[in-house]
PDB file of C-alpha atoms and ligand atoms in Angstrom:
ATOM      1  CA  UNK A   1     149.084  92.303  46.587  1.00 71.00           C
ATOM      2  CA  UNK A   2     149.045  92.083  42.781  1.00 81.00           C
ATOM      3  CA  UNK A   3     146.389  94.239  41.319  1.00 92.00           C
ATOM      4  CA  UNK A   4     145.324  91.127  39.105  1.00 96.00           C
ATOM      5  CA  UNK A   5     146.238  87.542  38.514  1.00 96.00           C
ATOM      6  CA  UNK A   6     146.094  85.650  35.039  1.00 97.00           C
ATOM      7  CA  UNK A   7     145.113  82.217  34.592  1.00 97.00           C
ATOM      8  CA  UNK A   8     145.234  80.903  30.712  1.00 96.00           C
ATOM      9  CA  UNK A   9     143.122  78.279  29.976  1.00 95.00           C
ATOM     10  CA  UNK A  10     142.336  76.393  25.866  1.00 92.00           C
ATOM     11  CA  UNK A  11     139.392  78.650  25.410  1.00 91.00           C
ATOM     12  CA  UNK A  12     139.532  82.039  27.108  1.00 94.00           C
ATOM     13  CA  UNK A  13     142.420  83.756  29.765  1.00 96.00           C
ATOM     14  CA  UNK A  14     140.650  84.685  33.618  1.00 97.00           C
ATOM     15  CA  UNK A  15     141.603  87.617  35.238  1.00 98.00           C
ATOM     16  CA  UNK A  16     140.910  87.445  39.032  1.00 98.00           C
ATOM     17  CA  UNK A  17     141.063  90.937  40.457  1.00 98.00           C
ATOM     18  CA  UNK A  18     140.252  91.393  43.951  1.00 97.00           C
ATOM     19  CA  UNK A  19     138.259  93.942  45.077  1.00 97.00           C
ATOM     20  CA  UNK A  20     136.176  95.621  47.736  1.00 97.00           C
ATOM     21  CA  UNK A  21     137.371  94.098  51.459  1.00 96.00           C
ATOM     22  CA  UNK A  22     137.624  90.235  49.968  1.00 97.00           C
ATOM     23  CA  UNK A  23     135.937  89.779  46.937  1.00 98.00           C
ATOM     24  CA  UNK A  24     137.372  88.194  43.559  1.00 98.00           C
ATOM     25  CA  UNK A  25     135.616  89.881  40.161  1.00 98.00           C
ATOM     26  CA  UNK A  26     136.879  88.149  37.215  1.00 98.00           C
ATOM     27  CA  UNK A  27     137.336  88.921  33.521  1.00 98.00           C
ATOM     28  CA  UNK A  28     136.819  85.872  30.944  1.00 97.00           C
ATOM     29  CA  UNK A  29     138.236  86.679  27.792  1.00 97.00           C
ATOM     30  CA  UNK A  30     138.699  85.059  24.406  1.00 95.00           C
ATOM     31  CA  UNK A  31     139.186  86.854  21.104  1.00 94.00           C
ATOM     32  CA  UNK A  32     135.225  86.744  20.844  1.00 93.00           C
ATOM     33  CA  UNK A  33     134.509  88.313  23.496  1.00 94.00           C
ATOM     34  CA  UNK A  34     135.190  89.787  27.380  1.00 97.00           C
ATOM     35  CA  UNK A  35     132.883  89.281  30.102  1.00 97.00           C
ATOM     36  CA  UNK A  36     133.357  90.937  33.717  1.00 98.00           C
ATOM     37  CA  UNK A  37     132.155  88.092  36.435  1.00 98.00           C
ATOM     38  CA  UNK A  38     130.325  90.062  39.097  1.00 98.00           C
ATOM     39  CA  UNK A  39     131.922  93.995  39.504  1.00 98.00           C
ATOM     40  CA  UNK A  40     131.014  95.221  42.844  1.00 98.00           C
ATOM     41  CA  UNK A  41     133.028  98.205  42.227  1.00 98.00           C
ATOM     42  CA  UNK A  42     133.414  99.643  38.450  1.00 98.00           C
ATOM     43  CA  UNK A  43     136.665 101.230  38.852  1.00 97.00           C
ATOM     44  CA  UNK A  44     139.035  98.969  39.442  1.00 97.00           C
ATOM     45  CA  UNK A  45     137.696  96.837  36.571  1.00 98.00           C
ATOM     46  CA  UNK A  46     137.061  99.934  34.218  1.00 98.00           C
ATOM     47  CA  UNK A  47     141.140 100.375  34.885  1.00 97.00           C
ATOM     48  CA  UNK A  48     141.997  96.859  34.360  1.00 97.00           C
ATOM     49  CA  UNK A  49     140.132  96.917  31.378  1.00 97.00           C
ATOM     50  CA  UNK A  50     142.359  99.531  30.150  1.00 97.00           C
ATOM     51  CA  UNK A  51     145.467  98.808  30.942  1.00 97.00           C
ATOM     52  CA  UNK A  52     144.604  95.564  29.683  1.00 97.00           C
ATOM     53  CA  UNK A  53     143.224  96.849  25.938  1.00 97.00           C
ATOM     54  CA  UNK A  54     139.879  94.462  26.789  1.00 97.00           C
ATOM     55  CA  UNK A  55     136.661  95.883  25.667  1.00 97.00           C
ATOM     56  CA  UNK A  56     133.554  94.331  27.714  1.00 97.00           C
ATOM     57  CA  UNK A  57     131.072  92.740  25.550  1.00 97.00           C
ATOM     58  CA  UNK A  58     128.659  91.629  28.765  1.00 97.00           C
ATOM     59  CA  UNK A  59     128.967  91.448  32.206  1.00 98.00           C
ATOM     60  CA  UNK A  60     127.549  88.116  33.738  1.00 98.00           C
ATOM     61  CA  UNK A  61     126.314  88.244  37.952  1.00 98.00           C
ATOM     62  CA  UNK A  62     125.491  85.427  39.807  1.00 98.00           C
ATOM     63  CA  UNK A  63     123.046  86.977  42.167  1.00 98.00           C
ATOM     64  CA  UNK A  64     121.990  90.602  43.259  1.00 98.00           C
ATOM     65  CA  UNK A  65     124.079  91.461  46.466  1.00 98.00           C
ATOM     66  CA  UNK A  66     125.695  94.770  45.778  1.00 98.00           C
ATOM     67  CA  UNK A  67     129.480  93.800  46.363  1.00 98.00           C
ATOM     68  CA  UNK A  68     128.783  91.568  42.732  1.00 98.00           C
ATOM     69  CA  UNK A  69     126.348  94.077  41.393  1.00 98.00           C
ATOM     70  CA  UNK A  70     127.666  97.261  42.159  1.00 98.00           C
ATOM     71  CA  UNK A  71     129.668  98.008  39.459  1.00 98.00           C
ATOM     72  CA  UNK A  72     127.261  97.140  36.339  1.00 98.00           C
ATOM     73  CA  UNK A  73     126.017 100.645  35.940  1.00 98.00           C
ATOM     74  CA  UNK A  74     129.399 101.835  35.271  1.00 98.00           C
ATOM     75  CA  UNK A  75     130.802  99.468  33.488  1.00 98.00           C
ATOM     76  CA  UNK A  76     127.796  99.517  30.930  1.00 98.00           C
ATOM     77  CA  UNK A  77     128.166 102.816  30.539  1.00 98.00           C
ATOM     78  CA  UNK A  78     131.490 102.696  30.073  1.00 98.00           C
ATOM     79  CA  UNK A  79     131.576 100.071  27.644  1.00 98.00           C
ATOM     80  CA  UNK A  80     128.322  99.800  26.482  1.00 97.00           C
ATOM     81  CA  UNK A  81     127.971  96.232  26.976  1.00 96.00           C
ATOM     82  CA  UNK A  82     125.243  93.920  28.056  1.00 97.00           C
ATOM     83  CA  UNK A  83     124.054  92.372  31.632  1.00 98.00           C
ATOM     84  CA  UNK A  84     122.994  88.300  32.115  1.00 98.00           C
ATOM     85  CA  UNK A  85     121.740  87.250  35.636  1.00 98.00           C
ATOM     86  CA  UNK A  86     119.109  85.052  36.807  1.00 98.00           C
ATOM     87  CA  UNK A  87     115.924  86.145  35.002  1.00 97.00           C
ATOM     88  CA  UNK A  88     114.358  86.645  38.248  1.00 96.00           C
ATOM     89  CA  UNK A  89     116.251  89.318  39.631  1.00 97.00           C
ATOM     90  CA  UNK A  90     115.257  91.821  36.667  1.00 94.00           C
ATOM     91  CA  UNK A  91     114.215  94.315  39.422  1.00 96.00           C
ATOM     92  CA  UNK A  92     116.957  93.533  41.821  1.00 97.00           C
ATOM     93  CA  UNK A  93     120.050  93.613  39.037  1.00 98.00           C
ATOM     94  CA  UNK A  94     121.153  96.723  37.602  1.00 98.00           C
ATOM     95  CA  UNK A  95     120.965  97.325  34.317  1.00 98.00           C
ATOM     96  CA  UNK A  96     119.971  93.785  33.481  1.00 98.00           C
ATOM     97  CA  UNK A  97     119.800  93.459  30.006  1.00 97.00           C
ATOM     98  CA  UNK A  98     118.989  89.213  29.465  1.00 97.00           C
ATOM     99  CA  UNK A  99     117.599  86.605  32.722  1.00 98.00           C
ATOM    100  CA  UNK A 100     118.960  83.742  32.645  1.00 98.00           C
ATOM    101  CA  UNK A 101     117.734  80.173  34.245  1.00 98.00           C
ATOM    102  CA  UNK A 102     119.046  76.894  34.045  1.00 98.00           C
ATOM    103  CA  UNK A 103     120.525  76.214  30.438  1.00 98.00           C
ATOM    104  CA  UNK A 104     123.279  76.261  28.170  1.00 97.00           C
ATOM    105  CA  UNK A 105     124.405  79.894  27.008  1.00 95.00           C
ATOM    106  CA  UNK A 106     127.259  80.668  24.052  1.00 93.00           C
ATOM    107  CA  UNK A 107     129.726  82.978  25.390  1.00 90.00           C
ATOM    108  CA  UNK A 108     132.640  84.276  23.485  1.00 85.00           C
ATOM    109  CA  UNK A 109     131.819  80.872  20.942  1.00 85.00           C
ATOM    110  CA  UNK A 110     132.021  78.461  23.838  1.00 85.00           C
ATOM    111  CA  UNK A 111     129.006  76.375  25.390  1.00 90.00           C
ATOM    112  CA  UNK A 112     128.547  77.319  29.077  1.00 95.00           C
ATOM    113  CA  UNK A 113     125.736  75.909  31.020  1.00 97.00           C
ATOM    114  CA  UNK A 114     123.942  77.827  33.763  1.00 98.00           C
ATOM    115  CA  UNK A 115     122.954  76.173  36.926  1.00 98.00           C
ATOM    116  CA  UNK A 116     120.122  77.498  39.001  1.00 98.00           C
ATOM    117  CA  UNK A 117     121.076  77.190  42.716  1.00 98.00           C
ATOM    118  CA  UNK A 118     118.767  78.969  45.359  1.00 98.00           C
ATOM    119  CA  UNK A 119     119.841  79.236  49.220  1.00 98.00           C
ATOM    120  CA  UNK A 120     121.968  82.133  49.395  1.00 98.00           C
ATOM    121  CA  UNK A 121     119.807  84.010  47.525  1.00 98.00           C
ATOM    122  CA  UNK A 122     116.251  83.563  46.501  1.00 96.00           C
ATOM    123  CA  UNK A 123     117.501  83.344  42.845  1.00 97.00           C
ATOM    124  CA  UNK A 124     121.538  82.265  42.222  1.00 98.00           C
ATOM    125  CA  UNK A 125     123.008  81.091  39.137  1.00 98.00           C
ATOM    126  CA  UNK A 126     126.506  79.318  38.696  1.00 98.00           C
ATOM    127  CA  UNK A 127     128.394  79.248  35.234  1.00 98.00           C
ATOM    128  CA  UNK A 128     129.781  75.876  34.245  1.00 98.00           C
ATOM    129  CA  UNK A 129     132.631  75.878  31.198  1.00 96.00           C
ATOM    130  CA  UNK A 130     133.035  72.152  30.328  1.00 95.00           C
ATOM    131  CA  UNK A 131     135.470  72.404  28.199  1.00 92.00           C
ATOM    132  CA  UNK A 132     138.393  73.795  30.822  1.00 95.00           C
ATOM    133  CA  UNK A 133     136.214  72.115  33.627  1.00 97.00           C
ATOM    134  CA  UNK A 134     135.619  75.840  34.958  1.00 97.00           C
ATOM    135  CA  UNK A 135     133.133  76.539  37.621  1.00 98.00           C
ATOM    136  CA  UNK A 136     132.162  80.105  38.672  1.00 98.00           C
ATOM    137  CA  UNK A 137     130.285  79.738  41.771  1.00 98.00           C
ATOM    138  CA  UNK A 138     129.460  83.356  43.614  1.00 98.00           C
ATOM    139  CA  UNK A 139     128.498  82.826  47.041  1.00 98.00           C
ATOM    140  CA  UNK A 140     127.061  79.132  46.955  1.00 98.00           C
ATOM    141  CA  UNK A 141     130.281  77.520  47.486  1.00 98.00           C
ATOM    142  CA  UNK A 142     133.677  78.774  48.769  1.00 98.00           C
ATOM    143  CA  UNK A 143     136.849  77.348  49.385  1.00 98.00           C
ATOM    144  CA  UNK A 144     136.444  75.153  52.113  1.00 98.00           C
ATOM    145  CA  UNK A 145     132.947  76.539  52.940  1.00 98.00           C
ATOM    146  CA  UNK A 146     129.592  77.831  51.733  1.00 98.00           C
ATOM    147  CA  UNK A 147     127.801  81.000  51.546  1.00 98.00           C
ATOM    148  CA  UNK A 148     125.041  81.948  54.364  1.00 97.00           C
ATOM    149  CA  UNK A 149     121.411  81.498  53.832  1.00 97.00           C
ATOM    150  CA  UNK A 150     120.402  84.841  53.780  1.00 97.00           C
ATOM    151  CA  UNK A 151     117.198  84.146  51.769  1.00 97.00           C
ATOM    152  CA  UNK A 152     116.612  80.483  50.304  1.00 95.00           C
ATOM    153  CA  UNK A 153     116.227  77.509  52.720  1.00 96.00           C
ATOM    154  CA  UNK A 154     118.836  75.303  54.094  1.00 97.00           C
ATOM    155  CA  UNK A 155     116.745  72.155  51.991  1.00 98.00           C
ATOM    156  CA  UNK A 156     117.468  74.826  48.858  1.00 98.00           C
ATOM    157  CA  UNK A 157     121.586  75.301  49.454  1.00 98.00           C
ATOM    158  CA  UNK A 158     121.796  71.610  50.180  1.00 98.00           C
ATOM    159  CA  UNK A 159     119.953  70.636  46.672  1.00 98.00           C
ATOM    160  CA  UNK A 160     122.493  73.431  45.119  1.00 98.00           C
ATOM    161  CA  UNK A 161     125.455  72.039  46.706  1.00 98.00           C
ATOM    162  CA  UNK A 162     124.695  68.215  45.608  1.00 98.00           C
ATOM    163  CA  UNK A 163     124.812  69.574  41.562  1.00 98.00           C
ATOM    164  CA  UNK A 164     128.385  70.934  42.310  1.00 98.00           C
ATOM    165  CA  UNK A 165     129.353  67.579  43.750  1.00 98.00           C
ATOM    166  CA  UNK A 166     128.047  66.090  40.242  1.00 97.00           C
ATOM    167  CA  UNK A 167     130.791  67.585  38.290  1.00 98.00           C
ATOM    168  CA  UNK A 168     134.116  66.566  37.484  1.00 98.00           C
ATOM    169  CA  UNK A 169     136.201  66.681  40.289  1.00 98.00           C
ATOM    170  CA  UNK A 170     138.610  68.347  38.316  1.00 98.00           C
ATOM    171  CA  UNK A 171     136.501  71.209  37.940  1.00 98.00           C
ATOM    172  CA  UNK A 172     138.368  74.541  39.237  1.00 98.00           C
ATOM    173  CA  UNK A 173     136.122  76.801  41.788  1.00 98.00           C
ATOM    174  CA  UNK A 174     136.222  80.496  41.545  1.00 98.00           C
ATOM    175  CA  UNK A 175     134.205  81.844  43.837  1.00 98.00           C
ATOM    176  CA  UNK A 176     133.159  85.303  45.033  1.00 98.00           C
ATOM    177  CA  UNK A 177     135.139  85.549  48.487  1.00 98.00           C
ATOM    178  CA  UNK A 178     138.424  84.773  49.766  1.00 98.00           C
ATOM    179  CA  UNK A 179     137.115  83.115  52.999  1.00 98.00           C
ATOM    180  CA  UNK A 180     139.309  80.017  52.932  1.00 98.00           C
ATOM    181  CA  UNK A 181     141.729  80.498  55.839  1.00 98.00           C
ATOM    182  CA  UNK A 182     138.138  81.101  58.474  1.00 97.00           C
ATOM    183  CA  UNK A 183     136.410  77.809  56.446  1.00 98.00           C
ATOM    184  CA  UNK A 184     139.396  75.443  57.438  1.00 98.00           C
ATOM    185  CA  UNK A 185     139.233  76.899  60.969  1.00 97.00           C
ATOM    186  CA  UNK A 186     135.627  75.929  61.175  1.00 98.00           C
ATOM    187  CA  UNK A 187     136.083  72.809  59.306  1.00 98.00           C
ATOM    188  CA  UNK A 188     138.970  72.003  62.362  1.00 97.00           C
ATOM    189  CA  UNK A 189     136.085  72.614  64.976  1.00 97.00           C
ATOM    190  CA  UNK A 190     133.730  70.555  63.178  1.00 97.00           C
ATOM    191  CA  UNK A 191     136.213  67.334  62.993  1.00 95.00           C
ATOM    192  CA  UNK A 192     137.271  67.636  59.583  1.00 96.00           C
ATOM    193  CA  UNK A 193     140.727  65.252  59.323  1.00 93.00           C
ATOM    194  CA  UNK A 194     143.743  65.507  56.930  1.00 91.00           C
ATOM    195  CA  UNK A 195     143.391  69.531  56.460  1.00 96.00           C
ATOM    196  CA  UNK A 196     147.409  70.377  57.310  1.00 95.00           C
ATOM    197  CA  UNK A 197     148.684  70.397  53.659  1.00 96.00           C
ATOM    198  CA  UNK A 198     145.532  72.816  52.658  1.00 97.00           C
ATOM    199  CA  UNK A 199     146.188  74.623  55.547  1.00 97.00           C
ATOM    200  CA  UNK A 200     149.581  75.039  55.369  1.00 97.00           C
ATOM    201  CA  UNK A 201     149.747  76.143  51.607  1.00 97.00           C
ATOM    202  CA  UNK A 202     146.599  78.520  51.896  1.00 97.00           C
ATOM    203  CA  UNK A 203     148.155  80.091  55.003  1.00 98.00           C
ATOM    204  CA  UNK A 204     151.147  80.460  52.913  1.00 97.00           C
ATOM    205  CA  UNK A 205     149.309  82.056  49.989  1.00 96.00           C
ATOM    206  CA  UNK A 206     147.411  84.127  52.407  1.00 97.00           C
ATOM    207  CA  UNK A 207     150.819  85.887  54.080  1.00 96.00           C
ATOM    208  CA  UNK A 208     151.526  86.633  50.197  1.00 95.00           C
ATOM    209  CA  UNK A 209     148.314  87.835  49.959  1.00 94.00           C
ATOM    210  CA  UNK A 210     147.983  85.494  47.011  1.00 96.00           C
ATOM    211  CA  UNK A 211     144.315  84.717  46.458  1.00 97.00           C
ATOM    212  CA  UNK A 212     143.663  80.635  47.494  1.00 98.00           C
ATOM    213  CA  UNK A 213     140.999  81.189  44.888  1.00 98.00           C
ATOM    214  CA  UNK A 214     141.095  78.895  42.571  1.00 98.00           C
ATOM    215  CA  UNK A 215     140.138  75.613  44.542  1.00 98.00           C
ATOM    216  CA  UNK A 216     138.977  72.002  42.502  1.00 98.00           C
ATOM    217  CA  UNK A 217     136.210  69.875  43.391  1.00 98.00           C
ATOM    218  CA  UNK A 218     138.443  67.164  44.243  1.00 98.00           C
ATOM    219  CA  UNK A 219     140.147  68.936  47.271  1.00 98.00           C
ATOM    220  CA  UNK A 220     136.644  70.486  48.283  1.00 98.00           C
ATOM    221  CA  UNK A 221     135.134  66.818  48.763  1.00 98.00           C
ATOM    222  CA  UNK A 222     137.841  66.324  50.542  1.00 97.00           C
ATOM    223  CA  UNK A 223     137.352  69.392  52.888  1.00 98.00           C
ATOM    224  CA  UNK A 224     134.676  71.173  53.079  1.00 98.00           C
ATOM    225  CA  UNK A 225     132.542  70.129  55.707  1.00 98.00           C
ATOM    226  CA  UNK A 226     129.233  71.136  53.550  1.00 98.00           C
ATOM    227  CA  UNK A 227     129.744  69.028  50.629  1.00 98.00           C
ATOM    228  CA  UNK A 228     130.581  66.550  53.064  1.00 97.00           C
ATOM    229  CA  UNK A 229     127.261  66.772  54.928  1.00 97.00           C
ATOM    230  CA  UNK A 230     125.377  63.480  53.681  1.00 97.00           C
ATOM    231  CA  UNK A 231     121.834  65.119  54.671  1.00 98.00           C
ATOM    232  CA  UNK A 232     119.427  68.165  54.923  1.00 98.00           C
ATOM    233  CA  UNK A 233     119.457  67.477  58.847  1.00 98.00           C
ATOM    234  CA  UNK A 234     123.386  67.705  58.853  1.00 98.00           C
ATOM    235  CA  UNK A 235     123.593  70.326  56.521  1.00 98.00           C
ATOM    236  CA  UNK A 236     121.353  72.876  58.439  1.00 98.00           C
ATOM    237  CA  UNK A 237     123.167  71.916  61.887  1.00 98.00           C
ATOM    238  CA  UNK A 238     126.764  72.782  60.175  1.00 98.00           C
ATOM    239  CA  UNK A 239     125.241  75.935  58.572  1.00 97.00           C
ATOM    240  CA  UNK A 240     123.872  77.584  62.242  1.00 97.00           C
ATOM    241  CA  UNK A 241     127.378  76.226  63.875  1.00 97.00           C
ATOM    242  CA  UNK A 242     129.118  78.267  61.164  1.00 97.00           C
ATOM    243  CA  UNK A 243     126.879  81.298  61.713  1.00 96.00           C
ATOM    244  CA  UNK A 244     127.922  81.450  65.325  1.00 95.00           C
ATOM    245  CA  UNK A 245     131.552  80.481  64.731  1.00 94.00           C
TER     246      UNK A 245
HETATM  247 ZN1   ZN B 301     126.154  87.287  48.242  1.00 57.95          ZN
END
């Protein structure tokens, strides 16, 4: 496995660096600035960071758990830079510096927009780059799946889900886990047709270990069994088959 895997886009480069058991952190950087998408673990991105020449200027998190979190002390002190994430997590975030709720935010000279979207968490924000149709999306949506409701409601994740499926469906998905290869399994079980190319070119990337992270919205409605749920009621009965899968 590569230690880290570039993706240049107009307005800033992404650095997807795997971490932890299957976690992605990412670096977004532009010659204004470098921020570190949810570190749960400082060294590894400390490292990159240097063997890169980047300098963080903030690091952004998308909700508390500690595999995104985790590495914010260090890399603040480190770096001395600053920490966004929802506003309502102040006590729950370390070293939060500025909340954020739903709104547009500059970032390295480019408009981003933060979406607010509850269910995994109590609090969970997504960042939205219009420009390269860029979606970061933590544990709300993965490829081929969604995260688990560990503290919002099923009606909340379902609400959350339906604003992804209003972008672009070229918008690229990075999301916080590589849980692809599992998702299509469940999306099999759950009667979801035409899933042999995706699952013959993820299982390909997987035996690589090449990350299947980035997906786009486009395949997603196509596969994902969870934007494909056309109610609350069908949501919540996909999301308890999925725990017990
Ligand atoms: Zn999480």
């Amino acid at each position: 496995m590569e230690s880290h895997y570039l993706h240049q886009f107009e307005s800033f480069k992404i650095i997807q660096i795997p971490i932890l058991k299957d976690n992605y952190a990412y670096i977004l950087t532009n010659e204004k600035c470098t921020a570190v998408i949810d570190p749960g673990d400082a060294t590894p991105i400390i490292s990159k960071c240097k063997e890169l020449n980047l300098w963080p200027t903030h690091i952004l998190n998308t909700h508390h758990h500690w595999d995104h979190t985790n590495g914010n002390l260090g890399i603040k002190e480190e770096f001395g830079c600053e920490v966004w994430g929802p506003l309502s997590e102040a006590d729950r975030i370390p070293g939060l510096s500025k909340g954020l709720t739903e709104g547009p935010i500059i970032l390295g000279g480019l408009n981003g927009q933060v979406l607010s979207a509850p269910g995994h968490t109590k609090a969970h924000i997504l960042l939205y780059f219009k420009l390269d149709q860029i979606l970061f999306t933590g544990d709300v949506l993965f490829c081929g799946g969604c995260g688990r409701l560990f503290e919002g409601s099923a009606n909340e994740m379902y609400i959350s889900l339906q604003k992804i499926k209003a972008l672009p469906a070229q918008t690229r998905i990075f999301c916080g886990h590589e849980y692809s290869l599992k998702n299509l399994e469940f999306a099999k079980s759950v009667g979801i047709k035409n899933l042999e190319t995706t699952e013959i070119a993820w299982t390909r990337q997987r035996e690589k270990n090449i990350p299947t992270v980035p997906s786009t919205l486009e395949l997603e409605l196509k596969i994902n069994p969870f934007l494909l749920a056309r109610s609350v009621e069908e949501f919540t009965q996909l999301r308890l088959l999925k725990d017990n899968f």
